[in-house]
Tab-separated table of C-alpha atoms (C1' of nucleotides) in Angstrom:
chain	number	residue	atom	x	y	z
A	1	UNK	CA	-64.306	12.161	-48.474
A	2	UNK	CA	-62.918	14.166	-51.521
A	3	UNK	CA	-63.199	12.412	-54.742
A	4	UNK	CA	-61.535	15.325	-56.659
A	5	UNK	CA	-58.152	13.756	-55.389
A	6	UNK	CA	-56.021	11.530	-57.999
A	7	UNK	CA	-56.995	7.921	-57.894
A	8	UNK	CA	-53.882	6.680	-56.176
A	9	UNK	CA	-53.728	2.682	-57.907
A	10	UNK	CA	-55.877	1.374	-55.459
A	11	UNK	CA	-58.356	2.582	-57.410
A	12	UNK	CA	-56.799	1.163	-60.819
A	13	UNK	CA	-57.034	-1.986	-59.475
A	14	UNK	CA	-60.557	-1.639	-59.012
A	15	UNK	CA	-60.888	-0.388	-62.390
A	16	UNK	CA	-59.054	-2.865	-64.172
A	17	UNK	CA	-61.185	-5.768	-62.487
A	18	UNK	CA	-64.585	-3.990	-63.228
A	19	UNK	CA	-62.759	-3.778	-66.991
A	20	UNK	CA	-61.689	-6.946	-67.419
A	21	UNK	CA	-65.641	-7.890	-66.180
A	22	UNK	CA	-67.443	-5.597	-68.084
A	23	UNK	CA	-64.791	-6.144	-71.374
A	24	UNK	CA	-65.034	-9.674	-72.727
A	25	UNK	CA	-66.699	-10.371	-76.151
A	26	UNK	CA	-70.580	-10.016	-75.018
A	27	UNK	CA	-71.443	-8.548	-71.677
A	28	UNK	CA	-71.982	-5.180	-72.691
A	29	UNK	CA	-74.018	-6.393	-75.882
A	30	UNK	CA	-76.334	-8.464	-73.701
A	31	UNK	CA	-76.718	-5.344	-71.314
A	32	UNK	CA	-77.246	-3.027	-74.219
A	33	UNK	CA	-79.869	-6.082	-75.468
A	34	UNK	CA	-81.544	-5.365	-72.163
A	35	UNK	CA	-82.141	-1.813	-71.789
A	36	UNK	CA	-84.997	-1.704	-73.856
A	37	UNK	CA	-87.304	-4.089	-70.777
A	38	UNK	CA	-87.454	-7.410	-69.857
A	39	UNK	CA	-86.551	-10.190	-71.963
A	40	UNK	CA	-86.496	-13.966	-72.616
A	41	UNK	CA	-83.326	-16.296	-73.315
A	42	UNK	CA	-83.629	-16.914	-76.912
A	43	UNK	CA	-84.918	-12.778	-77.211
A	44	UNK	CA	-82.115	-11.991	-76.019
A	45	UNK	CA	-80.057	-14.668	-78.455
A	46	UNK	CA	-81.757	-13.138	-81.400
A	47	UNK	CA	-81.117	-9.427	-79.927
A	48	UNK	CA	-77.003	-9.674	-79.581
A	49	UNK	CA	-76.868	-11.934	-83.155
A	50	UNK	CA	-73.489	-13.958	-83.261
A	51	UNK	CA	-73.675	-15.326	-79.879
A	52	UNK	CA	-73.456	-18.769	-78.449
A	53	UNK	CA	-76.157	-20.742	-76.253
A	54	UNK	CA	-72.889	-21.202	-74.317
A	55	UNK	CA	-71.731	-17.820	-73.949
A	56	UNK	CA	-74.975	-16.164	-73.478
A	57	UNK	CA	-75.639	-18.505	-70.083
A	58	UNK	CA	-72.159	-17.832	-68.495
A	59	UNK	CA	-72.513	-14.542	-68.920
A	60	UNK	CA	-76.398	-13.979	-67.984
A	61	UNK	CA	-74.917	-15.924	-65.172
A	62	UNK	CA	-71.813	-13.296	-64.270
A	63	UNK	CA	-73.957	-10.385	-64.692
A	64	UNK	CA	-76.569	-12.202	-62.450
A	65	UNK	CA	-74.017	-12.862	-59.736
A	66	UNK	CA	-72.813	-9.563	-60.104
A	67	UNK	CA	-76.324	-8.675	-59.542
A	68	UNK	CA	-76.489	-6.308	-63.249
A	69	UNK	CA	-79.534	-8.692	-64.192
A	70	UNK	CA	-82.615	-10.350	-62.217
A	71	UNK	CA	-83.484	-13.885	-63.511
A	72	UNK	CA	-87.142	-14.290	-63.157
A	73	UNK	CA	-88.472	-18.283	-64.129
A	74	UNK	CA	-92.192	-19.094	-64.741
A	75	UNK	CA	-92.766	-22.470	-64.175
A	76	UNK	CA	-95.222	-22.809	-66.863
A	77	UNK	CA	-94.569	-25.282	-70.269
A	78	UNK	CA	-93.146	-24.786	-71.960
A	79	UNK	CA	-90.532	-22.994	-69.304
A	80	UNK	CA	-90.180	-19.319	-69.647
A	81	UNK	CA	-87.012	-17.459	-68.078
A	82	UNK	CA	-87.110	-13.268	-67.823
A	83	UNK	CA	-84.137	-10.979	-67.227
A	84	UNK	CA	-83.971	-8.236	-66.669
A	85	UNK	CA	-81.487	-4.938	-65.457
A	86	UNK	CA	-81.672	-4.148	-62.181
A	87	UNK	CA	-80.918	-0.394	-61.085
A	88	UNK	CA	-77.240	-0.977	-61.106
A	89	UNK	CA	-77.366	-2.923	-64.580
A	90	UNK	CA	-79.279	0.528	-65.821
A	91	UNK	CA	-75.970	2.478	-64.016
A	92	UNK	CA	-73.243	0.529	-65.836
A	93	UNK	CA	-75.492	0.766	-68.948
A	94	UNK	CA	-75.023	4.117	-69.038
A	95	UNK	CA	-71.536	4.247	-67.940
A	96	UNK	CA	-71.228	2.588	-70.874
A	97	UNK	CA	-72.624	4.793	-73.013
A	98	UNK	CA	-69.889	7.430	-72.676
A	99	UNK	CA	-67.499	4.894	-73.694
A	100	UNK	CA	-69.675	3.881	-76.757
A	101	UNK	CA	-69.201	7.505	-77.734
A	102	UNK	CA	-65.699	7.250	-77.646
A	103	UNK	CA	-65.483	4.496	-79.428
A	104	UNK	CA	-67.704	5.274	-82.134
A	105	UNK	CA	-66.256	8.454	-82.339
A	106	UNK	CA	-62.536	7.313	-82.840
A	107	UNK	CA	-62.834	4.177	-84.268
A	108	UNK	CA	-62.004	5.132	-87.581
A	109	UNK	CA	-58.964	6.396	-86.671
A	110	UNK	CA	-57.668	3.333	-84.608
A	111	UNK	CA	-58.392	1.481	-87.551
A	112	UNK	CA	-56.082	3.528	-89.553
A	113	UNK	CA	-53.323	3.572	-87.270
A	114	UNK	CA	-53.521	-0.139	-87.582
A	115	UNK	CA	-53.423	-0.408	-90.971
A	116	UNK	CA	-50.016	2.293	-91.108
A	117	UNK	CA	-48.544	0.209	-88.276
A	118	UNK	CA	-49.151	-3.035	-90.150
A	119	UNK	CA	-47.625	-1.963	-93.574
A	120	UNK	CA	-44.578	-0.669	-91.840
A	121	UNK	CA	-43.842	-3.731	-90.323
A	122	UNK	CA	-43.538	-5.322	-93.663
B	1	UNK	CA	-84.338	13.021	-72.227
B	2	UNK	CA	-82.736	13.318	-76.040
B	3	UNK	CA	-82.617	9.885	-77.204
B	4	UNK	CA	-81.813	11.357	-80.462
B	5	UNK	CA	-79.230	9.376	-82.538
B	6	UNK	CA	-80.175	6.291	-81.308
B	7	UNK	CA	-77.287	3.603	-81.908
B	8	UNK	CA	-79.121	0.718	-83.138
B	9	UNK	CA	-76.307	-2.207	-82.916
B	10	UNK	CA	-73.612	-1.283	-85.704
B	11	UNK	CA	-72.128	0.938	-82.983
B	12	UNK	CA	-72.296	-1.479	-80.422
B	13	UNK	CA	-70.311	-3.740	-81.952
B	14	UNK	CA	-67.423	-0.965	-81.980
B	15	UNK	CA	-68.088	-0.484	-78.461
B	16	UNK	CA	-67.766	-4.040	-77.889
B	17	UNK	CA	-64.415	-4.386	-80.245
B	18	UNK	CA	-62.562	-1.301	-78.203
B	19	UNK	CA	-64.063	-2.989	-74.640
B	20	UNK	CA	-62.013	-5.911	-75.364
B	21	UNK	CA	-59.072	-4.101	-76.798
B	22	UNK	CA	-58.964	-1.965	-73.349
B	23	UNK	CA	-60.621	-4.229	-71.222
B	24	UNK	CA	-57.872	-6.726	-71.094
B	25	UNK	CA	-55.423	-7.094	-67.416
B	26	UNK	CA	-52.875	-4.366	-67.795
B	27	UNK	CA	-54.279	-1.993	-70.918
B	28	UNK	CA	-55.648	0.333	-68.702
B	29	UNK	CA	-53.453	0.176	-65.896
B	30	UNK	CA	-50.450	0.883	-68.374
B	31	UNK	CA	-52.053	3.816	-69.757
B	32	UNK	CA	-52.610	5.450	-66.636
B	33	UNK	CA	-48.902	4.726	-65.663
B	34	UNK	CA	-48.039	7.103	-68.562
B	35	UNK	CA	-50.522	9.819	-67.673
B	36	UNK	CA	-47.899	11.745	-65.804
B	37	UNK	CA	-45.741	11.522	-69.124
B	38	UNK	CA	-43.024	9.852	-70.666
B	39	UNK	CA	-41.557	7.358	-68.912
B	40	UNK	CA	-39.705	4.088	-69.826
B	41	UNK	CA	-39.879	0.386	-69.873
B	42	UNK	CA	-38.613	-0.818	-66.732
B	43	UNK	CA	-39.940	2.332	-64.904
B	44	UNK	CA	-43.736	1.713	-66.699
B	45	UNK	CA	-43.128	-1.988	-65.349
B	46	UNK	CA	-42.245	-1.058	-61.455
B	47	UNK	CA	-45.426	1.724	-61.909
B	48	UNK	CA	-47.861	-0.893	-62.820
B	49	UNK	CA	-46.525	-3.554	-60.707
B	50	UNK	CA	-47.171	-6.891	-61.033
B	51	UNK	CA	-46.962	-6.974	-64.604
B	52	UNK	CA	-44.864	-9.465	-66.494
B	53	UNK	CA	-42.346	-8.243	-68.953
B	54	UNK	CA	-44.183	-10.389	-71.797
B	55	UNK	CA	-47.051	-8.693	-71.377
B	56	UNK	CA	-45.780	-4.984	-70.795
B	57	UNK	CA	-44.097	-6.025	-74.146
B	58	UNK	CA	-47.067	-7.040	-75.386
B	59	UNK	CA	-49.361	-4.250	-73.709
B	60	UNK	CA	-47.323	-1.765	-75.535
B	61	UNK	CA	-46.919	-2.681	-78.555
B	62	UNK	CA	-50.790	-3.267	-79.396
B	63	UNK	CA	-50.891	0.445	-77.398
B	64	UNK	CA	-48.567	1.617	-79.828
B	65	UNK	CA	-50.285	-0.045	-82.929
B	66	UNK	CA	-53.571	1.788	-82.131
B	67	UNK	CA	-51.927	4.959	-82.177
B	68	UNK	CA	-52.053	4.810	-78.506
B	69	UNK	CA	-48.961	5.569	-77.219
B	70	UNK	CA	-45.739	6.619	-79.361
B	71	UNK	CA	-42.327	4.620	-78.986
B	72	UNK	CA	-39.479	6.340	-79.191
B	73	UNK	CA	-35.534	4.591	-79.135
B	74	UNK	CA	-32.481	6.467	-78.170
B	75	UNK	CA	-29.320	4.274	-79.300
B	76	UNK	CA	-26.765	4.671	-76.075
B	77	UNK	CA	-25.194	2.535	-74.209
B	78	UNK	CA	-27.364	0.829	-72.758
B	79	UNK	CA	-30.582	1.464	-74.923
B	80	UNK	CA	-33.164	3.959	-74.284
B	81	UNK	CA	-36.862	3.643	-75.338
B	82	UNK	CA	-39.269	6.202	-74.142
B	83	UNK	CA	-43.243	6.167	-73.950
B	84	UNK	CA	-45.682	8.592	-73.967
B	85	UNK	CA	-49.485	8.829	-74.523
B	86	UNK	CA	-50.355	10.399	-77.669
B	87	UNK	CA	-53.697	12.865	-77.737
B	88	UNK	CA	-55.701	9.669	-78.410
B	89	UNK	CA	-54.134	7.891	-75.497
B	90	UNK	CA	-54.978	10.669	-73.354
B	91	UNK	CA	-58.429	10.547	-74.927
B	92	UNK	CA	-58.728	7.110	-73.914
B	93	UNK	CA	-57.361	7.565	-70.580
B	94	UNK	CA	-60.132	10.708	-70.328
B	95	UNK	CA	-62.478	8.285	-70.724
B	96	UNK	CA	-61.282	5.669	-68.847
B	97	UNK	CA	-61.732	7.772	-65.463
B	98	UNK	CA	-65.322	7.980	-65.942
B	99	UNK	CA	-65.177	3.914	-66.017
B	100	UNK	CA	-62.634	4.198	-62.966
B	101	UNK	CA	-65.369	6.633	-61.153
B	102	UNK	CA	-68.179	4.514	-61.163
B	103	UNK	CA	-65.830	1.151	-60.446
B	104	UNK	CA	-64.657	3.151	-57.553
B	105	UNK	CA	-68.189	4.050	-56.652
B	106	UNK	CA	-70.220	0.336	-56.952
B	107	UNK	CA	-67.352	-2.080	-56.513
B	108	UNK	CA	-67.987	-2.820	-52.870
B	109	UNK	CA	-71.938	-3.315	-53.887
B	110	UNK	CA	-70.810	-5.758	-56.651
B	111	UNK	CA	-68.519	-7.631	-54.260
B	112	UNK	CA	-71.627	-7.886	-51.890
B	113	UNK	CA	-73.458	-9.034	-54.329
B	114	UNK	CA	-71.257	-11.922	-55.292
B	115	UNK	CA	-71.468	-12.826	-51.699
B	116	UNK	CA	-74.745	-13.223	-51.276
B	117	UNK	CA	-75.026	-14.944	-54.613
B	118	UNK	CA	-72.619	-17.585	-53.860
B	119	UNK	CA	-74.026	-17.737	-50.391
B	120	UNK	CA	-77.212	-19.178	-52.160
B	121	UNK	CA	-75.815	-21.476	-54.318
B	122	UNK	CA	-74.755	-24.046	-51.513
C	1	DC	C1'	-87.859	-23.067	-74.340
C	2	DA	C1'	-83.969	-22.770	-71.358
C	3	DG	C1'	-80.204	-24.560	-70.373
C	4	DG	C1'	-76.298	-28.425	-68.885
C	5	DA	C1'	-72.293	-31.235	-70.477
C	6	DT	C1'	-68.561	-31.892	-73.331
C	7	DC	C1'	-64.974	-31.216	-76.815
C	8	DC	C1'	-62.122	-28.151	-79.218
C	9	DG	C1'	-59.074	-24.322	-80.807
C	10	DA	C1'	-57.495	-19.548	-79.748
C	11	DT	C1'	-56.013	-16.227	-76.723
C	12	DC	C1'	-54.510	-14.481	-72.073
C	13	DG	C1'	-51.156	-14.259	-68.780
C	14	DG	C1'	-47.091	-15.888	-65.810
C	15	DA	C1'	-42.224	-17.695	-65.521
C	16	DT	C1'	-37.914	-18.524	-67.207
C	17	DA	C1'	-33.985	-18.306	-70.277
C	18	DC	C1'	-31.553	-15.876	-73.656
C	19	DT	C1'	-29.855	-11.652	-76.700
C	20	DG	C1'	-28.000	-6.906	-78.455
D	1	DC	C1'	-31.801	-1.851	-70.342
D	2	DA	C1'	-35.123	-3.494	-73.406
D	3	DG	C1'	-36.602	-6.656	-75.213
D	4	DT	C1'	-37.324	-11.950	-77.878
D	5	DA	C1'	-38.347	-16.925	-77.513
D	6	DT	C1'	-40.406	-20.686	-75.353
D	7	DC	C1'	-43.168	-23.399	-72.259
D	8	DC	C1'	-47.129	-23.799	-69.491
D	9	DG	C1'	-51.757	-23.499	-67.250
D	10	DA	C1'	-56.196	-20.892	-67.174
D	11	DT	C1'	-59.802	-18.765	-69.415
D	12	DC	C1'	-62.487	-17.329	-73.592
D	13	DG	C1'	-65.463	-18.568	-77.040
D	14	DG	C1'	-67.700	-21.653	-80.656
D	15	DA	C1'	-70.133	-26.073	-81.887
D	16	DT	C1'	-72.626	-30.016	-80.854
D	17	DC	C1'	-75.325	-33.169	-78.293
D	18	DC	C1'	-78.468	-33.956	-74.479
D	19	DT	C1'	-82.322	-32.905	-70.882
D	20	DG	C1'	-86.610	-31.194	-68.027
DNA sequence: CAGGATCCGATCGGATACTG
DNA sequence: CAGTATCCGATCGGATCCTG
């Protein structure tokens, strides 16, 4: 097949779900939290800073599901839970990367568009 | 491998802020409908597809407060208001195909993976 | 320690009706 | 044609309490 072609919009769709994934509050975080090796529940807690009990377990969960992460338990006491990224976790991780650079290098600038737009509207 | 410039967590919160400022349903998906150039409302509404007007409305004007896209109103009879991407848009959407080429590329691993993790959980 | 259960407000997103 | 206004359900995300 020849990927040089134009993504038609079947392939926007595909984006767009993989976005809207990938997008929310802390996935990436907890994936970024991750690339360094394997870590433990409240590691990972202390890692991303800011996030819930609640939120971290739904989205260990997605990215679990998704299979991004590999939950490893140790029946031991107390209990002791590993994750950690699989091969395709480490793929998005650096997918993400590029985007990280875009961000980081135009986020100043959004943020000053904002602030123009906003005292216009006044 | 240069690891140089190592972002330690200040950037990843940018990342994270501009993943769920394009990560939403339609962001994406809108700015790829202008790619090809200026087009307007109705006609960025039938390209997209599936999109309700409230939130084309509402795509495009957070679009337009980032600096994203640039509005532009003819007053005839009926009204006129044109779209287009402006350098940073294009940036973005620059970007965004990198996303769209590895969604394109794991997707059907990711569904698979979903399968066989719900398969489990019964 | 690693979560499950529950309550809550905020935002997302669709549908419909109305306006200049 | 290009929106605004409103209502509604679903999901996101935080906080708190409870359990093995």
């Amino acid at each position: 097949m020849d990927m040089t072609a134009k993504p038609a919009g079947a392939d926007c769709r595909a984006v767009s779900e993989i976005l809207s994934r990938v997008g929310d509050k802390w996935t990436i975080q907890v994936v970024v939290a991750l690339r360094s090796g394997s870590q433990r529940f409240n590691g990972i807690k202390r890692r991303v800073g800011g996030i819930s009990q609640q939120m971290l377990t739904r989205t260990l969960k997605t990215l679990e599901r998704d299979g991004m992460v590999e939950r490893t338990v140790r029946h031991t006491t107390p209990p002791q839970v590993d994750y950690m990224l699989t091969p395709l976790g480490h793929s998005l991780s650096e997918t993400a990367r590029h985007l990280a650079d875009w961000a980081a290098a135009h986020q100043g600038v959004i943020a000053g568009n904002r602030l123009q737009y906003d005292a216009r509207q006044l």
